[in-house]
JSON list of C-alpha atoms in Angstrom, two decimals:
[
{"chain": "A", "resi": 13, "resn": "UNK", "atom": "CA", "xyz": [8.71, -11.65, -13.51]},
{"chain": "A", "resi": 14, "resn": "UNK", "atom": "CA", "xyz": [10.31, -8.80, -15.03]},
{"chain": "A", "resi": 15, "resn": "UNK", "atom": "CA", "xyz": [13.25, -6.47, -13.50]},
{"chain": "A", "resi": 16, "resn": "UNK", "atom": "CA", "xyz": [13.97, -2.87, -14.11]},
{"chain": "A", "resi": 17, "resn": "UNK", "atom": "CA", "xyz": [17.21, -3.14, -11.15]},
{"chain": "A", "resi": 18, "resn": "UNK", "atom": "CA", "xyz": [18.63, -5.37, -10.04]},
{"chain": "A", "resi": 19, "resn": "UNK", "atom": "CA", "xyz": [17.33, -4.20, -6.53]},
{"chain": "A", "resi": 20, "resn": "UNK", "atom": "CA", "xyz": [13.56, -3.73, -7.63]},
{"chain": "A", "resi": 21, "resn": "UNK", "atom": "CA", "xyz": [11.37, -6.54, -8.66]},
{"chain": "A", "resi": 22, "resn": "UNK", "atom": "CA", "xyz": [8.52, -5.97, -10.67]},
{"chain": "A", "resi": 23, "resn": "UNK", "atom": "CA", "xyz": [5.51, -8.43, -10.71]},
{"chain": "A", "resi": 24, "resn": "UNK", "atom": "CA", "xyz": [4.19, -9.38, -13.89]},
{"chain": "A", "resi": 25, "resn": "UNK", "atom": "CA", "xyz": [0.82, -7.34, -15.02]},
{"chain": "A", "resi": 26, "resn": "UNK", "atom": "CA", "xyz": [-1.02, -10.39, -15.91]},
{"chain": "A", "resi": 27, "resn": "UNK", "atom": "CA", "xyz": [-0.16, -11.96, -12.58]},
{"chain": "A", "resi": 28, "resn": "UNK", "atom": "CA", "xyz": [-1.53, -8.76, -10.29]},
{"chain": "A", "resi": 29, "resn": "UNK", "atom": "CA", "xyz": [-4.63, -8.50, -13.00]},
{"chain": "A", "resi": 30, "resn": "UNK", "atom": "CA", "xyz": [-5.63, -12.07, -11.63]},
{"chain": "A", "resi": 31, "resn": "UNK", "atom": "CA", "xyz": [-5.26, -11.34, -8.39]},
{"chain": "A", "resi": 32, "resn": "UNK", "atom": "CA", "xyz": [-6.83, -7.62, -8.45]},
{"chain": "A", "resi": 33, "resn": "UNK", "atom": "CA", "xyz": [-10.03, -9.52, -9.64]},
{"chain": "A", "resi": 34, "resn": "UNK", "atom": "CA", "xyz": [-9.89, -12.29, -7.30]},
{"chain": "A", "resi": 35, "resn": "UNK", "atom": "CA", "xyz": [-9.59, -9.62, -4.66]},
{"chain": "A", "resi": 36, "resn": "UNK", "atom": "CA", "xyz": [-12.23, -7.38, -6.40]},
{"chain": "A", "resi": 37, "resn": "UNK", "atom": "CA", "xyz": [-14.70, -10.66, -6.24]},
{"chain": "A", "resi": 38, "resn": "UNK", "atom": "CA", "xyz": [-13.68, -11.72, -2.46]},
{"chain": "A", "resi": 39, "resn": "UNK", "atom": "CA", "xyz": [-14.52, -7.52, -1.64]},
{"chain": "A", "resi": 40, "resn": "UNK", "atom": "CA", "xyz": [-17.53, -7.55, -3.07]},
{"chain": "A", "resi": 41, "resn": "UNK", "atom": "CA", "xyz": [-18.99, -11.23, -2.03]},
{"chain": "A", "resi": 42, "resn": "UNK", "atom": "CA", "xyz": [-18.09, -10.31, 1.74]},
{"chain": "A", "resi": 43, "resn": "UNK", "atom": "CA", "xyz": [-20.14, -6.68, 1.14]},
{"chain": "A", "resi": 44, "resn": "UNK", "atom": "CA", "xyz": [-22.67, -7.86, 0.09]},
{"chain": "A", "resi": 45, "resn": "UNK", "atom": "CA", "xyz": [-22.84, -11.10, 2.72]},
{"chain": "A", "resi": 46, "resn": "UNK", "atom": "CA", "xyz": [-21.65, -7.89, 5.12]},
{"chain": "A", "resi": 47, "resn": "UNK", "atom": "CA", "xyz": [-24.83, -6.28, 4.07]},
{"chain": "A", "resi": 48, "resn": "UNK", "atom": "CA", "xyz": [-27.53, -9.30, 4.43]},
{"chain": "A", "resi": 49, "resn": "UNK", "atom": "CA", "xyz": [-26.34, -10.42, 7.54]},
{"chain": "A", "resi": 50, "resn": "UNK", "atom": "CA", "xyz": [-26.90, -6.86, 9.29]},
{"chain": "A", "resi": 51, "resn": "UNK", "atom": "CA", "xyz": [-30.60, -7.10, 10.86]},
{"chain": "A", "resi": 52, "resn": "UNK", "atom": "CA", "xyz": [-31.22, -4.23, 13.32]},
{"chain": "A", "resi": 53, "resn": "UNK", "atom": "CA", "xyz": [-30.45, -5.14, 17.15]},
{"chain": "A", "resi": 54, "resn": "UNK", "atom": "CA", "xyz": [-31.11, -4.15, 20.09]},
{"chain": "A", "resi": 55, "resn": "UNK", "atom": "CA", "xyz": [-27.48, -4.23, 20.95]},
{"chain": "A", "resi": 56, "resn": "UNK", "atom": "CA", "xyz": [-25.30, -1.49, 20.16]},
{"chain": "A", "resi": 57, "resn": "UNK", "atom": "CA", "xyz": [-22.16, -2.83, 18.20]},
{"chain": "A", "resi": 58, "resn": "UNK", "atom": "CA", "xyz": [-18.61, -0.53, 17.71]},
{"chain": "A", "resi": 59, "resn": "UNK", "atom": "CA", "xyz": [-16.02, -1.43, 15.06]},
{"chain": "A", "resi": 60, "resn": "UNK", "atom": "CA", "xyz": [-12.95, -2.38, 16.58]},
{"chain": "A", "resi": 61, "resn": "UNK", "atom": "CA", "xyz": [-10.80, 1.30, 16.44]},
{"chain": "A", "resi": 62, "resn": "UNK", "atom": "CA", "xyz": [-7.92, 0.13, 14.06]},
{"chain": "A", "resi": 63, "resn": "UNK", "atom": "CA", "xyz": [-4.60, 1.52, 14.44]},
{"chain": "A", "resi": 64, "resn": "UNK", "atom": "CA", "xyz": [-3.43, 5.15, 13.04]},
{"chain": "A", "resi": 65, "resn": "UNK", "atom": "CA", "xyz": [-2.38, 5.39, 9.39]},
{"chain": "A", "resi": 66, "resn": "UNK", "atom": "CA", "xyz": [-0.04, 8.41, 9.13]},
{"chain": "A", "resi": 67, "resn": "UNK", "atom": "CA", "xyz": [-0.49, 8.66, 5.49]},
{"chain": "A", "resi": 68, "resn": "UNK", "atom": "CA", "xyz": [-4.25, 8.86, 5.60]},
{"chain": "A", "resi": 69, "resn": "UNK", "atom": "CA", "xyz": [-3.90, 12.36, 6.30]},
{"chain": "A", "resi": 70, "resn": "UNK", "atom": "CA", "xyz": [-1.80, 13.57, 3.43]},
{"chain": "A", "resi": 71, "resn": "UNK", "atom": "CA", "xyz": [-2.98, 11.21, 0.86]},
{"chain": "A", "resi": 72, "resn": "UNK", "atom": "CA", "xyz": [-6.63, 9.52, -0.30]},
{"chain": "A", "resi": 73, "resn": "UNK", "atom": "CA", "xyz": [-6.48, 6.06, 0.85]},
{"chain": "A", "resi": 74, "resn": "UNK", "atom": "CA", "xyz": [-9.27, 3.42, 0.83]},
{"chain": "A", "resi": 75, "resn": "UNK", "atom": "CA", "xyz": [-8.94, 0.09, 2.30]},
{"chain": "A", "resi": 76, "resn": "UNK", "atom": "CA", "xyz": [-10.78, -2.69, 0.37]},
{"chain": "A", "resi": 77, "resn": "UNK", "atom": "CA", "xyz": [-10.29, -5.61, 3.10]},
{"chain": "A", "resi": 78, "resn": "UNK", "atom": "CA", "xyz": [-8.66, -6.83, 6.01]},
{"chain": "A", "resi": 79, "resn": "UNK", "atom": "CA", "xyz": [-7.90, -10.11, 6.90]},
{"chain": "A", "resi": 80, "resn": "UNK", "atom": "CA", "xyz": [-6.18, -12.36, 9.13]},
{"chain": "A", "resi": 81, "resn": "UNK", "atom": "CA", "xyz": [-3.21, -14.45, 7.30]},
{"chain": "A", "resi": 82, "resn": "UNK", "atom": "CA", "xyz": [-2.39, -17.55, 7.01]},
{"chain": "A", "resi": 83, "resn": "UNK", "atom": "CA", "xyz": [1.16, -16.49, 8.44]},
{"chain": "A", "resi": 84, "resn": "UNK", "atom": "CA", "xyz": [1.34, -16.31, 12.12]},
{"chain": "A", "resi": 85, "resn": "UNK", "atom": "CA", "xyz": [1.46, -13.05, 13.14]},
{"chain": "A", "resi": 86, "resn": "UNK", "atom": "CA", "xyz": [0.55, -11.07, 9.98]},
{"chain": "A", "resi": 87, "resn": "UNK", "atom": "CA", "xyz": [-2.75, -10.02, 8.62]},
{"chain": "A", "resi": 88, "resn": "UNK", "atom": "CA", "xyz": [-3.05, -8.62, 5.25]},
{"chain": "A", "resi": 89, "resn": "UNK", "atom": "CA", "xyz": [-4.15, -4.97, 4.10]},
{"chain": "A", "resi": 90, "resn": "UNK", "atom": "CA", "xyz": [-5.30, -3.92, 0.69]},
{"chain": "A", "resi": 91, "resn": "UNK", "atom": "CA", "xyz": [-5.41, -0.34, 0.20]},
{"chain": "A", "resi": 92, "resn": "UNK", "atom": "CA", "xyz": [-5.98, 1.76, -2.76]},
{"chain": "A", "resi": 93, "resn": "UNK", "atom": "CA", "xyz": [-4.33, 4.98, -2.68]},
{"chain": "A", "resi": 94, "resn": "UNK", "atom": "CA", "xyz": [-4.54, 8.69, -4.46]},
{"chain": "A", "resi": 95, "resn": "UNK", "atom": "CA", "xyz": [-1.48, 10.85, -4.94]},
{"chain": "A", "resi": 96, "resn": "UNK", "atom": "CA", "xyz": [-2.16, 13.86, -6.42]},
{"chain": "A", "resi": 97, "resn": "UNK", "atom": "CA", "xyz": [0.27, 15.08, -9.07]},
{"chain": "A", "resi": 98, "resn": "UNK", "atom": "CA", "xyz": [3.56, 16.89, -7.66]},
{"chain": "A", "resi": 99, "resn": "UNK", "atom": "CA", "xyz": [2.40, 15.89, -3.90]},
{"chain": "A", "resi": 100, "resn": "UNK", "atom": "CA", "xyz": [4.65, 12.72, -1.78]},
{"chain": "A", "resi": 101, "resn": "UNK", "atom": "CA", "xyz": [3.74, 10.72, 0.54]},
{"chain": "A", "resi": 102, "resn": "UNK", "atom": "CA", "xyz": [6.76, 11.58, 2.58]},
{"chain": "A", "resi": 103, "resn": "UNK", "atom": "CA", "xyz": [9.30, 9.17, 3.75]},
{"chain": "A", "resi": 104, "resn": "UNK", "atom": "CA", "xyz": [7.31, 6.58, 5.92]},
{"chain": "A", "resi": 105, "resn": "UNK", "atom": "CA", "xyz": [7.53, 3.11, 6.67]},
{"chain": "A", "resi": 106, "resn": "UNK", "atom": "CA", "xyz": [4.98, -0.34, 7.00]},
{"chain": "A", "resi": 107, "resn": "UNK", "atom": "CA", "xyz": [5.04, -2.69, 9.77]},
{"chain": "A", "resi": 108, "resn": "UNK", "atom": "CA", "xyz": [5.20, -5.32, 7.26]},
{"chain": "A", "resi": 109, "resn": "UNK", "atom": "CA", "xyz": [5.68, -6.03, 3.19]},
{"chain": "A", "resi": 110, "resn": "UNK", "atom": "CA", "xyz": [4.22, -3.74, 0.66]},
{"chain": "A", "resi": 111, "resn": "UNK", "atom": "CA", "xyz": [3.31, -5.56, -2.69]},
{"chain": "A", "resi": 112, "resn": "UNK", "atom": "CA", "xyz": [2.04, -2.51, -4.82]},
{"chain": "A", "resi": 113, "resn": "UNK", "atom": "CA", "xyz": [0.66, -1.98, -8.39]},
{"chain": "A", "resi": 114, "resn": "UNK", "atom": "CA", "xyz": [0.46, 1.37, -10.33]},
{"chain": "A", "resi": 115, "resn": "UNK", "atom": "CA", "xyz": [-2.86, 1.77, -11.51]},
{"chain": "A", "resi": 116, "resn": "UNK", "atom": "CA", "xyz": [-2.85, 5.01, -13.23]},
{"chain": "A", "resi": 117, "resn": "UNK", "atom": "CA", "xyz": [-0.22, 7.87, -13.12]},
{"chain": "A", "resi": 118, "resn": "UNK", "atom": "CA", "xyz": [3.65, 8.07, -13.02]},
{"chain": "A", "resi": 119, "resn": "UNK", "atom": "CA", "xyz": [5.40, 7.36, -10.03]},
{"chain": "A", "resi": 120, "resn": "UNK", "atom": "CA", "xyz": [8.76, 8.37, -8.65]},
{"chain": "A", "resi": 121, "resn": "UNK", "atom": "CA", "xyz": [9.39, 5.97, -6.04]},
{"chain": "A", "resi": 122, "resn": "UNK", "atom": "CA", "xyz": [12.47, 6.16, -3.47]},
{"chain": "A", "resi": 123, "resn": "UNK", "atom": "CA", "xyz": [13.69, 3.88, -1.53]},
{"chain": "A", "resi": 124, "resn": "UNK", "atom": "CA", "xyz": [16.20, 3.88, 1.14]},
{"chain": "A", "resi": 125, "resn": "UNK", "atom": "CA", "xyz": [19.27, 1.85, 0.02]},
{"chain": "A", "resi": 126, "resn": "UNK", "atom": "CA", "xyz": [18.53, 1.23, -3.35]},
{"chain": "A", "resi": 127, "resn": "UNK", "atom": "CA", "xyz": [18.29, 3.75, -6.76]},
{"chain": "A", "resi": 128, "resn": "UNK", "atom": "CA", "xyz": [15.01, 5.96, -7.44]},
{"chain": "A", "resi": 129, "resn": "UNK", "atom": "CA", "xyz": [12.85, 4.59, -9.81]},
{"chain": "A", "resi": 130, "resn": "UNK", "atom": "CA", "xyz": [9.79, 5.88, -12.10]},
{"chain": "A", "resi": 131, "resn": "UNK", "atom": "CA", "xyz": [6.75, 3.36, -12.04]},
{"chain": "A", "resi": 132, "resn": "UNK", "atom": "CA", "xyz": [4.30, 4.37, -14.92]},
{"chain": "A", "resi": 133, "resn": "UNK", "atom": "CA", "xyz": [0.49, 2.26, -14.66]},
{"chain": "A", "resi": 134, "resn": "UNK", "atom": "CA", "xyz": [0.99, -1.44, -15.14]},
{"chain": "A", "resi": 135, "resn": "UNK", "atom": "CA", "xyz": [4.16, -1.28, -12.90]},
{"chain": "A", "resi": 136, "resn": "UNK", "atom": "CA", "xyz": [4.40, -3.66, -9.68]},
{"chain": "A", "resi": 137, "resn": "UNK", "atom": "CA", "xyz": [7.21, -2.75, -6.62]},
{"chain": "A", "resi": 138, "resn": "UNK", "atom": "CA", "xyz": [8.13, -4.91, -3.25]},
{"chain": "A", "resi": 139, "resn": "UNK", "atom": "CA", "xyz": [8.88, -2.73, -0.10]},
{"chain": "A", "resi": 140, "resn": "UNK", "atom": "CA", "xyz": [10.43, -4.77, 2.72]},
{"chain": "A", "resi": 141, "resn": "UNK", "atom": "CA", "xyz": [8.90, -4.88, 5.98]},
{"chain": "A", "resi": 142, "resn": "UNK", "atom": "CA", "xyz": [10.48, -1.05, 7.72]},
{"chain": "A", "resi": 143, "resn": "UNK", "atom": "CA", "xyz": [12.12, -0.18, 5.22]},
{"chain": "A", "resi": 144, "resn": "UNK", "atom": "CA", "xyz": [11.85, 4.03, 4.62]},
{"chain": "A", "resi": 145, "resn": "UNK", "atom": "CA", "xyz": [10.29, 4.67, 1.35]},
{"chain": "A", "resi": 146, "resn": "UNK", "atom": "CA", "xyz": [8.88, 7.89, -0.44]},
{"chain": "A", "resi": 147, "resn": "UNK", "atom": "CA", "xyz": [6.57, 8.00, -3.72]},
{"chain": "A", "resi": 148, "resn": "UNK", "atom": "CA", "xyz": [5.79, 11.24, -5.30]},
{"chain": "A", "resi": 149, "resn": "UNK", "atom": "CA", "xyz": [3.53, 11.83, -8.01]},
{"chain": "A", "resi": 150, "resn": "UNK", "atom": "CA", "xyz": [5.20, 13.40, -10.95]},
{"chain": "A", "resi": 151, "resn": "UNK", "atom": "CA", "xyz": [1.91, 13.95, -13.65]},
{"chain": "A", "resi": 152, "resn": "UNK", "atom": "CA", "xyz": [0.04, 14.64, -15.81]},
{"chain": "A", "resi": 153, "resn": "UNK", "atom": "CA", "xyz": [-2.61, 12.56, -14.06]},
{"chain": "A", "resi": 154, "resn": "UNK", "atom": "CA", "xyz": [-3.37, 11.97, -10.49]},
{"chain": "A", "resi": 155, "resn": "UNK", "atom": "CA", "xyz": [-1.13, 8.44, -9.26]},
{"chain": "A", "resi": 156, "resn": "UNK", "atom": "CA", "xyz": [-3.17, 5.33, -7.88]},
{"chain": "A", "resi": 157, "resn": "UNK", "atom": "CA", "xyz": [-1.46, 2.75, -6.50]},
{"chain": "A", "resi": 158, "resn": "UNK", "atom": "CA", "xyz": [-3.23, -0.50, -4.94]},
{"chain": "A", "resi": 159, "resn": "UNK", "atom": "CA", "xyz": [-0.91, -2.21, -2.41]},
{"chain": "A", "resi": 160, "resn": "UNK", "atom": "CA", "xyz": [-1.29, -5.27, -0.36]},
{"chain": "A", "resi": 161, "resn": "UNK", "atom": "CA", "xyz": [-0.02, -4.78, 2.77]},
{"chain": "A", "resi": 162, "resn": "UNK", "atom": "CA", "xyz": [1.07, -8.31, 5.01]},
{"chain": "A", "resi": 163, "resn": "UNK", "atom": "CA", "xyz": [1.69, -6.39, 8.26]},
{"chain": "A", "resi": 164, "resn": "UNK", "atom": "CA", "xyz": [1.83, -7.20, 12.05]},
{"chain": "A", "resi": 165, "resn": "UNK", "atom": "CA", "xyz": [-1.81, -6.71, 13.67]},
{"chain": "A", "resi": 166, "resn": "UNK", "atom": "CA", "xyz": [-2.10, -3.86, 16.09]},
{"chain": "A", "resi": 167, "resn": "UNK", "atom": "CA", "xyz": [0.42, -1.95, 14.63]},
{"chain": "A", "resi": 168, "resn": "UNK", "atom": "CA", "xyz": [-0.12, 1.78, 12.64]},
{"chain": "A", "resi": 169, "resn": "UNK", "atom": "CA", "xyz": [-0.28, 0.84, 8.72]},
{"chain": "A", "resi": 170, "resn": "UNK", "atom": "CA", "xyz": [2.32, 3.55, 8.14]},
{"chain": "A", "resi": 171, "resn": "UNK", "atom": "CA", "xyz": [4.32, 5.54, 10.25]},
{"chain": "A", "resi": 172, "resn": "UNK", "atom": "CA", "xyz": [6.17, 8.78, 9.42]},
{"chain": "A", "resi": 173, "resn": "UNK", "atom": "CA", "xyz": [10.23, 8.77, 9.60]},
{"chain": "A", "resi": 174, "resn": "UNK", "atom": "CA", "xyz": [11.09, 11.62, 10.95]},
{"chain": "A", "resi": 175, "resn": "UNK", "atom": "CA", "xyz": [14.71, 12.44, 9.68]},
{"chain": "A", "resi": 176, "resn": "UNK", "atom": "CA", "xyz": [15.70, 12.60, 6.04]},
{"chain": "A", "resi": 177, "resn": "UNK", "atom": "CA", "xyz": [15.96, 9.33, 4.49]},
{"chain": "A", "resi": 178, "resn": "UNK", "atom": "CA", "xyz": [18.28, 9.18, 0.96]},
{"chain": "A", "resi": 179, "resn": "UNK", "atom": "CA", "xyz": [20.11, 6.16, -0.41]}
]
């Protein structure tokens, strides 16, 4: 594991490679068993309505799965998200850890009580559960992020702060 501050830990890029493609794999074998085990009904079926996600207005997020954890309590999120260059996400906290990746783009990332960093693609970052954090796209390209969320069930994803939030 690599550091940048001795605040911020950064996960190693072979490390989240391994486990983007275990999680691409695991996505894709429970679409496609998703798929074969739909036969029409006569029953009308409604997905569960999941919680808000503040962000999902201001941003282009996708989640790729959702799954109970093996921690009481928790279930875990994986979302992959699109910040377009110059826009934020806007101070905001998770009901849970974040455990992010930069995929593409450069990243300004803020968060409260510790310095502002710049994550470029290949970059990993930690968010503590409720903590207020910020990421802002800074260019040329558009920012994706994938983060795996381990969050309390029930709860929004992400939820707005309403005052200003600095160190």
């Amino acid at each position: 594991m690599r550091t940048l501050s001795k605040s911020l830990s950064f996960i190693s890029l072979p490390a989240l490679a391994l486990a983007v493609t275990l999680s691409a794999g695991t996505a894709a074998a429970q679409s496609a068993q998703g798929a074969a085990s739909t036969a029409p009904s006569d029953k009308s079926v409604t997905a569960p309505e999941r919680p808000r996600d503040d962000l999902a207005g201001k941003l282009v997020r996708r989640v790729i799965q959702r799954a109970p954890s093996s921690i009481p309590g928790r279930e875990i999120v994986q979302v992959e998200t699109e910040i377009p260059v110059g826009v934020e996400s806007g101070w905001h906290v998770h009901p849970g850890e974040e455990v992010g990746f930069i995929i593409a783009g450069n990243v300004e990332m803020k968060v409260q009580g510790r310095p502002t960093v710049i994550l470029h693609a290949g970059d990993g970052f930690l968010i503590p559960p409720r903590t207020p954090h910020n990421a802002r796209d800074l260019g040329p390209e558009t920012g994706r992020m994938l983060s795996t969320y381990i969050v309390e069930p029930g709860e929004p994803l992400a939820t707005f702060v309403h005052q200003h939030v600095e160190k």
